[in-house]
Short mmCIF file of C-alpha atoms in Angstrom, two decimals:
data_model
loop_
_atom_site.label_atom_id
_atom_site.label_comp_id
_atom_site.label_asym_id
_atom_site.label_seq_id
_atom_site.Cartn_x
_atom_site.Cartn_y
_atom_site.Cartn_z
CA UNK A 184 6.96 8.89 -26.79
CA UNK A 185 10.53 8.15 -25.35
CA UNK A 186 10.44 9.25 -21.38
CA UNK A 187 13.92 9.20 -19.13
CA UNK A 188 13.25 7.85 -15.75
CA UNK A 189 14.74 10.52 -12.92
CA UNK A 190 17.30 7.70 -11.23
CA UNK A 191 16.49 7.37 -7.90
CA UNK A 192 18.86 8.03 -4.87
CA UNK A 193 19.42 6.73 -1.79
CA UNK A 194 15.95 5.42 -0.07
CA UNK A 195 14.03 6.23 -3.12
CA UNK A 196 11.82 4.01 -6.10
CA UNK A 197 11.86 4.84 -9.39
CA UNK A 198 8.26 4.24 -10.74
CA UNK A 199 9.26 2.69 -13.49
CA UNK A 200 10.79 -0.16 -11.77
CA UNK A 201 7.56 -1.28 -10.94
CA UNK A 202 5.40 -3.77 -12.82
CA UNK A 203 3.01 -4.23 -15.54
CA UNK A 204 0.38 -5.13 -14.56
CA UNK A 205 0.42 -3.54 -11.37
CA UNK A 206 0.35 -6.14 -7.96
CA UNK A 207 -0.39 -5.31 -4.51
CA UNK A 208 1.59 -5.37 -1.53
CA UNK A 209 1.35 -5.08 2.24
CA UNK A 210 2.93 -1.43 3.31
CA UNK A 211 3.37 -1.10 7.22
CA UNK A 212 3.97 2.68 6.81
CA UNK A 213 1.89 5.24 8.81
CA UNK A 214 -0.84 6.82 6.35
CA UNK A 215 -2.77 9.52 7.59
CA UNK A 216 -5.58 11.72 6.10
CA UNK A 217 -6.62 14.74 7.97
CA UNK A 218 -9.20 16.99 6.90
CA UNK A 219 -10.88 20.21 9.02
CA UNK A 220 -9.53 18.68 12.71
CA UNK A 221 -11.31 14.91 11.24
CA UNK A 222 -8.87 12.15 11.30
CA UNK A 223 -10.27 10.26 8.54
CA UNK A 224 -7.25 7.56 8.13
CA UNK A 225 -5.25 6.25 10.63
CA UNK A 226 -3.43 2.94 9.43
CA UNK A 227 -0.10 1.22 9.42
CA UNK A 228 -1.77 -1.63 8.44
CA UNK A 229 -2.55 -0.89 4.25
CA UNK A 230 -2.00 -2.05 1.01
CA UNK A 231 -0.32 -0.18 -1.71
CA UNK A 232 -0.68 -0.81 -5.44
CA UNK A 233 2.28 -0.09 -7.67
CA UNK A 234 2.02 -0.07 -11.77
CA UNK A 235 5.19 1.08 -14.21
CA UNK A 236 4.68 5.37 -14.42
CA UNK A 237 2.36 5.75 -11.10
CA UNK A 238 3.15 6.77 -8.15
CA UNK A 239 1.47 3.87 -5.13
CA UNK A 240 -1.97 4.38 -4.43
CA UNK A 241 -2.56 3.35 -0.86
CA UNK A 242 -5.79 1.15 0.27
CA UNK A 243 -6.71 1.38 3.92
CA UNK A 244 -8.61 -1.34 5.71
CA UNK A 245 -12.42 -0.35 7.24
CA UNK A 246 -11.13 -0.60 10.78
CA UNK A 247 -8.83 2.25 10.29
CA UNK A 248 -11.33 4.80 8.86
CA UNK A 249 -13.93 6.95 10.12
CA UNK A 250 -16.59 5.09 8.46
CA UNK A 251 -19.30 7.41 10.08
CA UNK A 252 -17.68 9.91 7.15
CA UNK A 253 -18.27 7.42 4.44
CA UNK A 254 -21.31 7.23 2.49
CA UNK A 255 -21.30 5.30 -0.97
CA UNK A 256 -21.90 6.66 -4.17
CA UNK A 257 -23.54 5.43 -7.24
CA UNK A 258 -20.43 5.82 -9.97
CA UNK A 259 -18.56 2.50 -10.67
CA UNK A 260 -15.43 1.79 -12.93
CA UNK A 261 -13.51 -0.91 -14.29
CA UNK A 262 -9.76 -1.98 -13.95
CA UNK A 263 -8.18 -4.67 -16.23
CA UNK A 264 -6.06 -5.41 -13.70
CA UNK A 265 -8.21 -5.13 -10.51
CA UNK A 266 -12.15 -5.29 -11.75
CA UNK A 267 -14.69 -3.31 -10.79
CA UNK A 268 -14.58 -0.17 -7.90
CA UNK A 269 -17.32 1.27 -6.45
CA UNK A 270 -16.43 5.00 -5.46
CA UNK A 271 -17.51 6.54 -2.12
CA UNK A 272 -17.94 10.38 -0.88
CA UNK A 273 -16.49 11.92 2.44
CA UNK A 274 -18.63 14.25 4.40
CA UNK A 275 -17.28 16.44 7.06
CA UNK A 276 -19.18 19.31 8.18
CA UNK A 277 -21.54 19.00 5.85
CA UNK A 278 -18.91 19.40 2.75
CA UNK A 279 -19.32 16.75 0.39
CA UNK A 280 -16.08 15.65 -1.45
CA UNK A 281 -17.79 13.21 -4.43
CA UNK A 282 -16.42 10.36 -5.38
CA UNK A 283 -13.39 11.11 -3.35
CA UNK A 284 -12.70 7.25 -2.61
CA UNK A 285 -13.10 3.54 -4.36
CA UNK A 286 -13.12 0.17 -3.48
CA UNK A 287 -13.01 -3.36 -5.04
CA UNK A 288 -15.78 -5.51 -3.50
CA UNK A 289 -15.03 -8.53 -5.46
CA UNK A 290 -10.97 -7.89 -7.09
CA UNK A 291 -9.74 -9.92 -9.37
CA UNK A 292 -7.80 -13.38 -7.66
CA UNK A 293 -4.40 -11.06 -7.90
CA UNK A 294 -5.77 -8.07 -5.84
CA UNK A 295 -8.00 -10.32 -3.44
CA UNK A 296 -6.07 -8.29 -0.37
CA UNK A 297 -7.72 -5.33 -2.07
CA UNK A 298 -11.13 -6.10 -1.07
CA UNK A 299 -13.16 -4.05 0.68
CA UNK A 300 -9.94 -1.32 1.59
CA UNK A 301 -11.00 1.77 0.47
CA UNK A 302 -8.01 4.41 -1.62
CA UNK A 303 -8.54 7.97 -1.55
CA UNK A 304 -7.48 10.86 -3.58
CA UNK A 305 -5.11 13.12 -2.31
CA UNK A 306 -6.68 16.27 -3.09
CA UNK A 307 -8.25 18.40 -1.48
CA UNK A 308 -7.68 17.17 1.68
CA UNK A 309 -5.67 19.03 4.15
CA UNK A 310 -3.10 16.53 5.11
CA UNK A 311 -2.45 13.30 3.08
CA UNK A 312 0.64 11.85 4.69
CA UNK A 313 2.93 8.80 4.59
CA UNK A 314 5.32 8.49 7.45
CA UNK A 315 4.76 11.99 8.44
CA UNK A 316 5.19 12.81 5.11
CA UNK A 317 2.80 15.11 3.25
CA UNK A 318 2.14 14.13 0.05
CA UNK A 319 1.71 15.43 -3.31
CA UNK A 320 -1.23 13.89 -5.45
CA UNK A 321 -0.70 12.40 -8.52
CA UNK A 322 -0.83 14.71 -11.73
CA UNK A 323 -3.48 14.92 -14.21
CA UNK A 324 -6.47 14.60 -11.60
CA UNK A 325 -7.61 11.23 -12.57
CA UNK A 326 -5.00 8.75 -11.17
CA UNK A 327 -5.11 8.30 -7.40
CA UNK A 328 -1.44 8.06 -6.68
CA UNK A 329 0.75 9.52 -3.65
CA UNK A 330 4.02 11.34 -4.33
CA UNK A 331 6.33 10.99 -1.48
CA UNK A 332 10.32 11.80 -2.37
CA UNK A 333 10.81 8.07 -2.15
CA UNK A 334 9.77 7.82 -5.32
CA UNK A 335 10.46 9.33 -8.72
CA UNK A 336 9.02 9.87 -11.63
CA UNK A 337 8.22 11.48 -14.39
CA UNK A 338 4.76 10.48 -12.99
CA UNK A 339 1.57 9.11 -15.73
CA UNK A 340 -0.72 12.34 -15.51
CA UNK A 341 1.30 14.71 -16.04
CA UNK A 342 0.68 16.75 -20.32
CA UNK A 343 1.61 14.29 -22.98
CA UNK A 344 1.82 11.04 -20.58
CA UNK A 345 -1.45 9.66 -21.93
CA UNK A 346 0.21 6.68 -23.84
CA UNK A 347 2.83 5.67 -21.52
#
C-alpha cells in the first residue's frame, strides 16, 4: 500500500520522518492527564518514543504520577524493539480503566531510559495534554500514540494501515 505523507508546516513533524526501529528521547514538554478533578500526570520531565507512521507515545517517570491511582495488572506484551511491558489500571472513584497504562521493567539496552516510566492511553481520559495542548489519541485503539498538530500523519491505526 503506497501512503503520501501530509508535509508538515511550520513547527510541525511529519511521522514518517521518524525512525525504524523506533528510539527514545528526552521531551521537556508539559504532559498532563486529568481525569474527574484527579491530576494523574504532571511531568516536564518524560520520555517520548517515536517509530515511522505513529504518532509519540509519551512515558512519564513514577515521581510525576499519582501512584496511589496505580495498581498493576496481570496482562503483559512484547515489543521487538523495547521487550516486554507490563500494563497497569487507573482507579479514580472507584472506576476502573484496565490496562490503561504499560511499562518496561527491564527494556531492551536501546530503551534503558524507558524503565520503569509508565505511557498511558489517551482515551478516555478527560484531558490528555501536551503543552496545554489536548490531544487526540492515536487511531485504531491499540497504539498508544498522542496527536498534537505538531505532527502529521496519516497516522498507523487508522482502516487499511495494518501493513505500513
Amino acid at each position: 500500500m503506497s501512503v503520501t505523507p501530509i508535509v508538515p508546516g511550520p513547527g510541525q513533524e511529519s511521522v514518517w520522518a521518524f525512525p525504524r526501529p523506533a528510539i527514545a528521547q528526552a521531551f521537556a514538554g508539559h504532559v498532563e492527564i486529568v481525569h474527574a478533578g484527579h491530576h494523574l500526570v504532571d511531568t516536564r520531565a518524560s520520555v517520548r518514543t517515536l517509530e515511522t507512521s505513529h504518532p509519540p507515545s509519551y512515558y512519564i517517570p513514577p515521581a510525576d504520577i499519582d501512584m496511589s491511582l496505580i495498581r498493576s495488572s496481570k496482562r503483559t506484551s512484547f515489543c521487538e524493539w523495547k521487550g516486554v511491558a507490563t500494563y497497569v489500571d487507573v482507579v479514580i472513584d472507584g472506576r476502573v480503566f484496565a490496562d490503561i497504562g504499560w511499562r518496561y521493567a527491564d527494556p531492551t539496552p536501546g530503551f534503558a531510559r524507558l524503565r520503569d516510566h509508565i505511557a498511558f492511553y489517551a482515551d478516555p481520559f478527560d484531558e490528555c495534554r501536551v503543552d496545554g495542548e489536548r490531544v487526540t489519541p492515536q487511531p485504531g485503539g491499540f497504539y498508544g500514540g498522542w496527536i498534537t498538530s505538531r505532527v502529521t500523519g496519516p497516522f498507523k491505526g487508522v482502516p487499511g494501515s495494518r501493513f505500513w
